[in-house]
PDB file of C-alpha atoms in Angstrom:
ATOM      1  CA  MET A   1       5.405   6.186 -14.819  1.00 93.00           C
ATOM      2  CA  THR A   2       5.546   9.552 -13.094  1.00 96.00           C
ATOM      3  CA  LYS A   3       4.578  10.256  -9.512  1.00 97.00           C
ATOM      4  CA  GLU A   4       1.707  12.440 -10.757  1.00 97.00           C
ATOM      5  CA  GLU A   5       0.332   9.698 -13.029  1.00 98.00           C
ATOM      6  CA  LEU A   6       0.420   7.148 -10.221  1.00 98.00           C
ATOM      7  CA  ILE A   7      -1.326   9.565  -7.842  1.00 98.00           C
ATOM      8  CA  GLU A   8      -4.039  10.231 -10.467  1.00 98.00           C
ATOM      9  CA  LEU A   9      -4.643   6.487 -10.783  1.00 98.00           C
ATOM     10  CA  ALA A  10      -4.964   6.289  -6.993  1.00 98.00           C
ATOM     11  CA  LYS A  11      -7.527   9.106  -7.100  1.00 98.00           C
ATOM     12  CA  THR A  12      -9.511   7.196  -9.728  1.00 98.00           C
ATOM     13  CA  ALA A  13      -9.433   4.077  -7.554  1.00 98.00           C
ATOM     14  CA  ARG A  14     -10.668   6.112  -4.579  1.00 98.00           C
ATOM     15  CA  GLU A  15     -13.866   6.885  -6.471  1.00 98.00           C
ATOM     16  CA  ARG A  16     -14.737   3.160  -6.368  1.00 98.00           C
ATOM     17  CA  ALA A  17     -14.334   2.790  -2.594  1.00 98.00           C
ATOM     18  CA  TYR A  18     -17.105   0.977  -0.740  1.00 98.00           C
ATOM     19  CA  ILE A  19     -17.409   3.109   2.393  1.00 98.00           C
ATOM     20  CA  PRO A  20     -20.991   3.071   3.734  1.00 97.00           C
ATOM     21  CA  TYR A  21     -19.852   3.286   7.378  1.00 96.00           C
ATOM     22  CA  SER A  22     -16.871   5.613   7.654  1.00 96.00           C
ATOM     23  CA  LYS A  23     -17.418   7.646   4.462  1.00 97.00           C
ATOM     24  CA  PHE A  24     -13.585   7.801   4.347  1.00 97.00           C
ATOM     25  CA  GLY A  25     -12.499   6.837   0.845  1.00 98.00           C
ATOM     26  CA  VAL A  26      -8.939   5.827   0.105  1.00 98.00           C
ATOM     27  CA  GLY A  27      -7.420   4.911  -3.247  1.00 98.00           C
ATOM     28  CA  ALA A  28      -4.147   3.246  -4.093  1.00 98.00           C
ATOM     29  CA  ALA A  29      -2.223   2.435  -7.245  1.00 98.00           C
ATOM     30  CA  VAL A  30       0.706   0.040  -7.013  1.00 98.00           C
ATOM     31  CA  LEU A  31       3.453  -0.072  -9.627  1.00 98.00           C
ATOM     32  CA  THR A  32       5.165  -3.388 -10.271  1.00 98.00           C
ATOM     33  CA  LYS A  33       8.706  -3.821 -11.533  1.00 97.00           C
ATOM     34  CA  SER A  34       7.236  -5.240 -14.752  1.00 97.00           C
ATOM     35  CA  GLY A  35       5.555  -1.853 -15.326  1.00 97.00           C
ATOM     36  CA  ASN A  36       1.987  -2.942 -14.577  1.00 98.00           C
ATOM     37  CA  VAL A  37      -0.250  -0.860 -12.334  1.00 98.00           C
ATOM     38  CA  TYR A  38      -2.944  -2.293 -10.080  1.00 98.00           C
ATOM     39  CA  GLN A  39      -5.525  -0.110  -8.383  1.00 98.00           C
ATOM     40  CA  GLY A  40      -7.245  -0.641  -5.083  1.00 98.00           C
ATOM     41  CA  CYS A  41      -9.811   1.069  -2.912  1.00 98.00           C
ATOM     42  CA  ASN A  42     -10.863   0.493   0.642  1.00 98.00           C
ATOM     43  CA  ILE A  43     -13.750  -1.913   1.049  1.00 98.00           C
ATOM     44  CA  GLU A  44     -15.668  -1.762   4.302  1.00 97.00           C
ATOM     45  CA  ASN A  45     -17.802  -4.362   5.984  1.00 96.00           C
ATOM     46  CA  ALA A  46     -20.335  -4.153   8.803  1.00 96.00           C
ATOM     47  CA  ALA A  47     -17.978  -6.472  10.694  1.00 95.00           C
ATOM     48  CA  TYR A  48     -15.218  -3.852  10.838  1.00 89.00           C
ATOM     49  CA  PRO A  49     -12.207  -6.167  11.312  1.00 90.00           C
ATOM     50  CA  VAL A  50     -12.751  -7.703   7.864  1.00 93.00           C
ATOM     51  CA  THR A  51     -12.527  -4.345   6.119  1.00 95.00           C
ATOM     52  CA  CYS A  52      -9.655  -4.161   3.628  1.00 97.00           C
ATOM     53  CA  CYS A  53      -7.593  -1.030   2.997  1.00 97.00           C
ATOM     54  CA  ALA A  54      -6.909   0.333  -0.477  1.00 98.00           C
ATOM     55  CA  GLU A  55      -3.209  -0.435  -0.297  1.00 98.00           C
ATOM     56  CA  ARG A  56      -3.740  -4.106   0.518  1.00 98.00           C
ATOM     57  CA  THR A  57      -6.503  -4.391  -2.089  1.00 98.00           C
ATOM     58  CA  ALA A  58      -4.125  -3.139  -4.799  1.00 98.00           C
ATOM     59  CA  ILE A  59      -1.195  -5.270  -3.630  1.00 98.00           C
ATOM     60  CA  PHE A  60      -3.307  -8.419  -3.273  1.00 98.00           C
ATOM     61  CA  GLN A  61      -4.781  -7.865  -6.733  1.00 98.00           C
ATOM     62  CA  ALA A  62      -1.269  -7.630  -8.177  1.00 98.00           C
ATOM     63  CA  ILE A  63      -0.198 -10.776  -6.339  1.00 98.00           C
ATOM     64  CA  ALA A  64      -3.318 -12.614  -7.533  1.00 98.00           C
ATOM     65  CA  ASN A  65      -2.234 -11.697 -11.067  1.00 97.00           C
ATOM     66  CA  GLY A  66       1.206 -13.238 -10.590  1.00 98.00           C
ATOM     67  CA  GLU A  67       3.214 -10.130  -9.646  1.00 97.00           C
ATOM     68  CA  ARG A  68       5.828 -10.450  -6.916  1.00 96.00           C
ATOM     69  CA  GLU A  69       8.108  -7.446  -7.388  1.00 95.00           C
ATOM     70  CA  PHE A  70       7.025  -3.881  -6.728  1.00 97.00           C
ATOM     71  CA  SER A  71       8.550  -0.472  -7.437  1.00 96.00           C
ATOM     72  CA  GLY A  72       6.200   1.756  -5.494  1.00 97.00           C
ATOM     73  CA  ILE A  73       2.701   2.827  -4.589  1.00 98.00           C
ATOM     74  CA  ALA A  74       0.590   5.983  -4.394  1.00 98.00           C
ATOM     75  CA  VAL A  75      -2.046   6.404  -1.684  1.00 98.00           C
ATOM     76  CA  VAL A  76      -4.673   9.182  -1.718  1.00 98.00           C
ATOM     77  CA  ALA A  77      -7.470  10.307   0.603  1.00 98.00           C
ATOM     78  CA  ASN A  78      -9.401  13.482   1.317  1.00 98.00           C
ATOM     79  CA  THR A  79      -7.331  14.509   4.330  1.00 97.00           C
ATOM     80  CA  GLU A  80      -5.547  17.646   5.539  1.00 97.00           C
ATOM     81  CA  ARG A  81      -2.108  16.082   5.247  1.00 97.00           C
ATOM     82  CA  PRO A  82      -0.927  13.401   2.833  1.00 98.00           C
ATOM     83  CA  VAL A  83      -2.506  10.149   4.008  1.00 96.00           C
ATOM     84  CA  PRO A  84      -0.062   7.549   5.365  1.00 96.00           C
ATOM     85  CA  PRO A  85      -0.738   3.796   5.159  1.00 97.00           C
ATOM     86  CA  CYS A  86      -1.906   2.101   8.356  1.00 96.00           C
ATOM     87  CA  GLY A  87       0.344  -0.289  10.239  1.00 95.00           C
ATOM     88  CA  SER A  88      -1.198  -3.412   8.687  1.00 96.00           C
ATOM     89  CA  CYS A  89      -0.644  -2.048   5.183  1.00 97.00           C
ATOM     90  CA  ARG A  90       2.923  -1.066   6.025  1.00 97.00           C
ATOM     91  CA  GLN A  91       3.673  -4.618   7.113  1.00 96.00           C
ATOM     92  CA  VAL A  92       2.169  -6.078   3.913  1.00 96.00           C
ATOM     93  CA  MET A  93       4.196  -3.579   1.900  1.00 97.00           C
ATOM     94  CA  ALA A  94       7.357  -4.581   3.806  1.00 95.00           C
ATOM     95  CA  GLU A  95       6.767  -8.191   2.733  1.00 94.00           C
ATOM     96  CA  PHE A  96       6.857  -7.346  -0.971  1.00 95.00           C
ATOM     97  CA  PHE A  97       8.502  -3.946  -1.483  1.00 96.00           C
ATOM     98  CA  PRO A  98      12.278  -3.435  -1.513  1.00 95.00           C
ATOM     99  CA  HIS A  99      13.669  -0.952   1.010  1.00 95.00           C
ATOM    100  CA  ASP A 100      14.144   1.666  -1.728  1.00 96.00           C
ATOM    101  CA  ALA A 101      10.606   1.393  -3.177  1.00 97.00           C
ATOM    102  CA  VAL A 102       8.940   4.810  -3.482  1.00 98.00           C
ATOM    103  CA  ILE A 103       5.818   5.490  -1.467  1.00 98.00           C
ATOM    104  CA  HIS A 104       3.821   8.530  -2.603  1.00 98.00           C
ATOM    105  CA  ILE A 105       1.293   9.679  -0.027  1.00 98.00           C
ATOM    106  CA  ALA A 106      -1.106  12.427  -1.058  1.00 98.00           C
ATOM    107  CA  ASN A 107      -4.368  14.188  -0.389  1.00 98.00           C
ATOM    108  CA  MET A 108      -7.062  15.349  -2.785  1.00 97.00           C
ATOM    109  CA  ASN A 109      -5.738  18.937  -2.677  1.00 97.00           C
ATOM    110  CA  GLY A 110      -2.489  18.081  -4.435  1.00 96.00           C
ATOM    111  CA  VAL A 111      -0.285  17.937  -1.359  1.00 98.00           C
ATOM    112  CA  SER A 112       2.043  14.954  -1.524  1.00 98.00           C
ATOM    113  CA  LYS A 113       5.144  13.513   0.064  1.00 98.00           C
ATOM    114  CA  THR A 114       7.429  10.783  -1.208  1.00 98.00           C
ATOM    115  CA  VAL A 115       9.296   8.438   1.110  1.00 98.00           C
ATOM    116  CA  THR A 116      11.010   5.098   0.726  1.00 97.00           C
ATOM    117  CA  MET A 117       9.767   1.857   2.204  1.00 96.00           C
ATOM    118  CA  GLU A 118      12.658   1.988   4.679  1.00 96.00           C
ATOM    119  CA  GLU A 119      11.585   5.472   5.832  1.00 97.00           C
ATOM    120  CA  LEU A 120       7.948   4.408   6.089  1.00 96.00           C
ATOM    121  CA  LEU A 121       8.648   1.330   8.196  1.00 95.00           C
ATOM    122  CA  PRO A 122      12.210   1.164   9.494  1.00 93.00           C
ATOM    123  CA  PHE A 123      13.358  -2.092  11.072  1.00 90.00           C
ATOM    124  CA  SER A 124      10.362  -3.967   9.684  1.00 89.00           C
ATOM    125  CA  PHE A 125       9.608  -7.597  10.427  1.00 88.00           C
ATOM    126  CA  GLN A 126      10.818  -9.686   7.472  1.00 85.00           C
ATOM    127  CA  PRO A 127      10.299 -13.305   6.372  1.00 83.00           C
ATOM    128  CA  GLU A 128      13.855 -14.179   7.431  1.00 84.00           C
ATOM    129  CA  ASP A 129      12.908 -13.141  10.986  1.00 86.00           C
ATOM    130  CA  LEU A 130      10.680 -16.221  11.226  1.00 87.00           C
ATOM    131  CA  TYR A 131      13.648 -18.529  11.713  1.00 80.00           C
ATOM    132  CA  SER A 132      16.268 -18.765  14.391  1.00 66.00           C
ATOM    133  CA  ASP A 133      19.908 -18.910  13.379  1.00 63.00           C
ATOM    134  CA  GLU A 134      19.904 -22.685  14.006  1.00 62.00           C
ATOM    135  CA  GLN A 135      16.837 -23.252  11.801  1.00 58.00           C
ATOM    136  CA  ALA A 136      18.250 -21.123   8.986  1.00 54.00           C
ATOM    137  CA  ALA A 137      21.487 -23.128   8.994  1.00 54.00           C
ATOM    138  CA  GLN A 138      19.629 -26.423   8.406  1.00 58.00           C
TER     139      GLN A 138
END
């Protein structure tokens, strides 16, 4: 799948965003290593902390469908610059995406930038960081 196709799918997902409070729609399309694509949009809630970003919606949908390996993601919003994922989304992505996964960030005006997961979140917290050296040896 091309970068442009993935970005278009993210734009389509953005149209389904539930954004009655911020009016800031975001769409995402995640590509799995098996070649499947899952779309996500941001979903707001009056209790703001339970709002879910587009990136996490797409990733969680893929995981709920049995996917565990990802190749990349496209994220789109109506912003001046290409829209970057928030810190929470970056950490979720770091859990499932390899360091060389491609991250396409874009805006609605066709401006985009592609980075790797490592560039997006260098020195990320990983599952292996949960254990001390002594615990890992057991």
